[in-house]
PDB file of C-alpha atoms in Angstrom:
ATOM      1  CA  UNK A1208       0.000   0.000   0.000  1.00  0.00           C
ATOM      2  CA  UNK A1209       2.672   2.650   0.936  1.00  0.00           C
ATOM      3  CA  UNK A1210       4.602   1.334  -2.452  1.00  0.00           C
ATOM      4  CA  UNK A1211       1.131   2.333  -3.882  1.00  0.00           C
ATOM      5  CA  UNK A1212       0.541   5.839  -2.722  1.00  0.00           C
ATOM      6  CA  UNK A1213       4.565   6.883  -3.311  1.00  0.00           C
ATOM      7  CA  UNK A1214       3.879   5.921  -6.935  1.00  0.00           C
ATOM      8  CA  UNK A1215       0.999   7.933  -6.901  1.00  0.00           C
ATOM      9  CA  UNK A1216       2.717  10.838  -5.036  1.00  0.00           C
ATOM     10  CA  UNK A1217       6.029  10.404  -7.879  1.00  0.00           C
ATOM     11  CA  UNK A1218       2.846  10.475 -10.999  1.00  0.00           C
ATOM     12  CA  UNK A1219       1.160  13.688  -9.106  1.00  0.00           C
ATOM     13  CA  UNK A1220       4.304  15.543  -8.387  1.00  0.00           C
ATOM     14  CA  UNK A1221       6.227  14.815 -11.771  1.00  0.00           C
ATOM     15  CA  UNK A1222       2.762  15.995 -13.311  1.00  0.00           C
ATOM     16  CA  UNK A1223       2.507  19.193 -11.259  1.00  0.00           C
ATOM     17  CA  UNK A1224       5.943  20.518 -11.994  1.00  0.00           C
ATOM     18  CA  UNK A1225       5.604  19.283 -15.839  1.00  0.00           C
ATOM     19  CA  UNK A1226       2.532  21.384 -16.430  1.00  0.00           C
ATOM     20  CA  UNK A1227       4.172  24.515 -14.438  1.00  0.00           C
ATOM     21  CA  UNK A1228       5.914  27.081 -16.647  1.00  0.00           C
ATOM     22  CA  UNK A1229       7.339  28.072 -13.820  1.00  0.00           C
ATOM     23  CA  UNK A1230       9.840  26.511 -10.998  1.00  0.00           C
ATOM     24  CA  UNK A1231       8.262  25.607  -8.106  1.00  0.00           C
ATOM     25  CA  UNK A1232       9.125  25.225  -4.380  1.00  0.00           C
ATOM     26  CA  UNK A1233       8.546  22.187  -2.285  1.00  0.00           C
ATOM     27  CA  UNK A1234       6.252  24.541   0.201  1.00  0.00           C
ATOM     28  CA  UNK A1235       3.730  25.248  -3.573  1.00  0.00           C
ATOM     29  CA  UNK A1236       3.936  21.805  -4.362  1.00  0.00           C
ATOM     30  CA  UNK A1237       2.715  20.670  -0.944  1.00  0.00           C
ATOM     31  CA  UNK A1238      -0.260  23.471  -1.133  1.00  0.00           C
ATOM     32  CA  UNK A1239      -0.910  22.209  -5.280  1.00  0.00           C
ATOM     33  CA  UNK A1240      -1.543  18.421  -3.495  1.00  0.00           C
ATOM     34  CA  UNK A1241      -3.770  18.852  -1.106  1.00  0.00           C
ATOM     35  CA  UNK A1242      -2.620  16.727   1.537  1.00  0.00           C
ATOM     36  CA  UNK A1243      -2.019  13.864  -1.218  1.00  0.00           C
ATOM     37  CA  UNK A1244       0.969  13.027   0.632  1.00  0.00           C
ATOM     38  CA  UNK A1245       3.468  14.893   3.727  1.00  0.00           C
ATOM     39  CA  UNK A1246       5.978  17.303   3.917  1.00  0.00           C
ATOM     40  CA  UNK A1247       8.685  14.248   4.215  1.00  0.00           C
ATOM     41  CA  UNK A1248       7.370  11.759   0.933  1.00  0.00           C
ATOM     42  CA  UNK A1249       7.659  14.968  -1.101  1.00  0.00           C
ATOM     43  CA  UNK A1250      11.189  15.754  -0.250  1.00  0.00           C
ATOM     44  CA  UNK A1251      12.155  11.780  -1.255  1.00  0.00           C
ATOM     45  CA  UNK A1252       9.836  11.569  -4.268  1.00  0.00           C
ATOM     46  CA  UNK A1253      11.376  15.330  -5.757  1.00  0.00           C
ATOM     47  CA  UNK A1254      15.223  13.942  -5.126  1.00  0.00           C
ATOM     48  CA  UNK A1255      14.358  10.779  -6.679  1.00  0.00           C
ATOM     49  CA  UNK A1256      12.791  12.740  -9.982  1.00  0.00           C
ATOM     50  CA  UNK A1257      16.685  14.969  -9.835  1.00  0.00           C
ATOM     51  CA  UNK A1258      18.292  11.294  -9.538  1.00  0.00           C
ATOM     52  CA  UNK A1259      16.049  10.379 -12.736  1.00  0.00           C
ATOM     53  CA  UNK A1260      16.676  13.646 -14.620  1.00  0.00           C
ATOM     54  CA  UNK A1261      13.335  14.084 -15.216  1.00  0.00           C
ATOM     55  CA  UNK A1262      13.348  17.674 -13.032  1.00  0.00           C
ATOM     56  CA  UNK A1263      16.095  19.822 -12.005  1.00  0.00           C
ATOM     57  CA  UNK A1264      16.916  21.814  -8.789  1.00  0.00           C
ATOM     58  CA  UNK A1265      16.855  25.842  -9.136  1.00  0.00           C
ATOM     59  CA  UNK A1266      18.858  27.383  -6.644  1.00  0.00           C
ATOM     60  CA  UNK A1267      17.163  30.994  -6.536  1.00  0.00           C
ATOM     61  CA  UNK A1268      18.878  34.266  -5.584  1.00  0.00           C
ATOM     62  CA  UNK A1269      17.647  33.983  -1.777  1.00  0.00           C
ATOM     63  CA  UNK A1270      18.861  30.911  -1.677  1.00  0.00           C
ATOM     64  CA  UNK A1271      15.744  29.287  -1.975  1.00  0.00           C
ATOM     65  CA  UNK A1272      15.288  25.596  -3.944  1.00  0.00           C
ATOM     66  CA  UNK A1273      12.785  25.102  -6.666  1.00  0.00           C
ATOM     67  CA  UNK A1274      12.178  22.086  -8.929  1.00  0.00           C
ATOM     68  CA  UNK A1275      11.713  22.761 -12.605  1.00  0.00           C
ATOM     69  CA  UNK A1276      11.072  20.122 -15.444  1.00  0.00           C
ATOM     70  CA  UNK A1277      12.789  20.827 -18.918  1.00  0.00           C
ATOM     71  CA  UNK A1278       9.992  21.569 -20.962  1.00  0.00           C
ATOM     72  CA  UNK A1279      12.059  21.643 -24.722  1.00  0.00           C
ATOM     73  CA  UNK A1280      14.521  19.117 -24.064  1.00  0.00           C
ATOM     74  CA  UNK A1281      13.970  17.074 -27.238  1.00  0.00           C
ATOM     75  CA  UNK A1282      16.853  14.572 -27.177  1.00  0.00           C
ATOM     76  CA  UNK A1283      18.662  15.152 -24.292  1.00  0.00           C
ATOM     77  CA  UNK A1284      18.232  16.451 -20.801  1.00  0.00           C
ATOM     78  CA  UNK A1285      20.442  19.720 -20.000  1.00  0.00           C
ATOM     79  CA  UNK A1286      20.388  21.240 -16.579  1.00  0.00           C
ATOM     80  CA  UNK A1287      23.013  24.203 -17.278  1.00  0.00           C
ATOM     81  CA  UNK A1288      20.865  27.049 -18.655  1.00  0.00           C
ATOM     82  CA  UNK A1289      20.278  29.816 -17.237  1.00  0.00           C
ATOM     83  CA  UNK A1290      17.446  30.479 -15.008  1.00  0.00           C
ATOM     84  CA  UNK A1291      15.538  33.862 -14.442  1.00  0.00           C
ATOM     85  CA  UNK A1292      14.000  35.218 -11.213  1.00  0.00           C
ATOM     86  CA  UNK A1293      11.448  37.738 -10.907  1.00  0.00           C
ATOM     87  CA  UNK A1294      12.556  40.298  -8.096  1.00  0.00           C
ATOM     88  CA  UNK A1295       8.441  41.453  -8.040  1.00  0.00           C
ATOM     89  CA  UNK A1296       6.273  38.278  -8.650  1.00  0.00           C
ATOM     90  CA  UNK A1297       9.326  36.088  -7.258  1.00  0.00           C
ATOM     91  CA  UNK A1298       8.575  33.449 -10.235  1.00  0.00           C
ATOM     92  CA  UNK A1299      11.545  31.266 -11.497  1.00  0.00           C
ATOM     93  CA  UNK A1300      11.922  30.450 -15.148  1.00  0.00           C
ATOM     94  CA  UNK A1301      14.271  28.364 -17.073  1.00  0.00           C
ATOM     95  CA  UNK A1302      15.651  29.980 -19.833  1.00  0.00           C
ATOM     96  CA  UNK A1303      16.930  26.480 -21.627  1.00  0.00           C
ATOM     97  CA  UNK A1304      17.968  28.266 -25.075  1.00  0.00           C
ATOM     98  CA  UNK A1305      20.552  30.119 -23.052  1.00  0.00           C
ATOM     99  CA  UNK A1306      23.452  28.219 -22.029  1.00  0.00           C
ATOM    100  CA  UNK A1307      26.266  29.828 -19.996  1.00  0.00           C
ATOM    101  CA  UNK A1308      29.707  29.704 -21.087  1.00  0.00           C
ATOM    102  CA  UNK A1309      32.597  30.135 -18.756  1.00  0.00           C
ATOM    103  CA  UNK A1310      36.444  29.264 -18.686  1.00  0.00           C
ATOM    104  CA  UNK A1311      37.932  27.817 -15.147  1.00  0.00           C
ATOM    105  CA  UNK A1312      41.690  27.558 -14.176  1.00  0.00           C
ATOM    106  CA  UNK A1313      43.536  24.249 -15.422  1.00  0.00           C
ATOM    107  CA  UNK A1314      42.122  20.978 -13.211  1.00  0.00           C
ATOM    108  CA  UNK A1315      39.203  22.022 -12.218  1.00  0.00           C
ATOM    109  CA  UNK A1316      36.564  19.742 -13.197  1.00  0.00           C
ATOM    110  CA  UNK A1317      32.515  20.631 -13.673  1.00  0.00           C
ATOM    111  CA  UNK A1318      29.576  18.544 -12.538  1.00  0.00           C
ATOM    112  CA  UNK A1319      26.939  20.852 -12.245  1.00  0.00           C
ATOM    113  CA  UNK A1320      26.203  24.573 -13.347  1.00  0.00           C
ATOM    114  CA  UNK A1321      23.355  27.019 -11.552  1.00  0.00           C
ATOM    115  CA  UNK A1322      22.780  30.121 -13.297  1.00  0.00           C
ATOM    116  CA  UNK A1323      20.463  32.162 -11.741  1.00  0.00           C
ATOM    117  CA  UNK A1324      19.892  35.968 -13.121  1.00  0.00           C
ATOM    118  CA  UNK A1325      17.232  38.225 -11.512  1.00  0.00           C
ATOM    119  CA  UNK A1326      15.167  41.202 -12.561  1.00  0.00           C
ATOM    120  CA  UNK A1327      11.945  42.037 -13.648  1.00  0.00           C
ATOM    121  CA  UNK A1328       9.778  38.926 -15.980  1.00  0.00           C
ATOM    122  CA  UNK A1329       8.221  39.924 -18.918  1.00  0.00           C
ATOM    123  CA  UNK A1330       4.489  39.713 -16.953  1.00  0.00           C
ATOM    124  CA  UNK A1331       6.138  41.854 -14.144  1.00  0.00           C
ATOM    125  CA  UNK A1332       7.127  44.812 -16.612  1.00  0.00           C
TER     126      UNK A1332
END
C-alpha cells in the first residue's frame, strides 16, 4: 500500500511541476496536493525525480530551492541554462535556449552549473 501511494505521489508531483511554466518550491507543491501526501514523501519523491533527470533543482537568488522540469529538451536532458527570477512576482523560469559559457583555471573539473539571473519577468514589466 505505501509502495502504492509513493507511486501515486512520484505520478502527481512529476505531473505538477511538468505542467508549471514556472519553478516551483517544495512549500507550492505541498499546497498544489492537497494533503495527497506529507511534507517528508515529497522531499524523497522530488530527489528521486533529480536522480532520474526528469526535473532539475533551481537554486534561486535567496537561496531558496525550486524544482523545474525541462519543458524543450527534445533529445537530451540539459540542466546548465540559465534560469531567471522575478525580483516582483518572485517566479523562477528556465531559460533552456541560453546556455552559460565560462572558462575555469587548469584541473578544475565541472559537474553541475546554476545560473540564476534576476530582474523584472516579462508579466512583471
Amino acid at each position: 500500500m505505501k509502495q502504492a501511494r509513493n507511486t501515486t505521489a512520484k505520478t502527481e508531483i512529476l505531473d505538477l511541476i511538468s505542467q508549471s511554466g514556472t519553478a516551483l518550491s517544495h512549500s507550492e507543491i505541498q499546497s498544489s496536493l492537497d494533503g495527497l501526501c506529507d511534507r517528508v514523501t515529497i522531499c524523497r519523491v522530488l530527489d528521486r525525480l533529480v536522480q532520474e533527470d526528469l526535473v532539475h533543482k533551481v537554486v534561486n537568488t535567496d537561496g531558496g530551492v525550486k524544482y523545474a522540469s525541462c519543458h524543450s529538451c527534445e533529445t537530451t536532458h540539459n540542466h546548465n541554462h540559465i534560469h531567471f527570477s522575478c525580483q516582483k512576482c518572485k517566479s523562477v523560469t528556465c531559460l533552456e535556449n541560453i546556455e552559460p559559457s565560462f572558462k575555469l583555471p587548469k584541473k578544475y573539473k565541472v559537474s553541475e552549473v546554476n545560473f540564476t539571473v534576476s530582474g523584472i519577468c516579462p508579466q512583471c514589466s
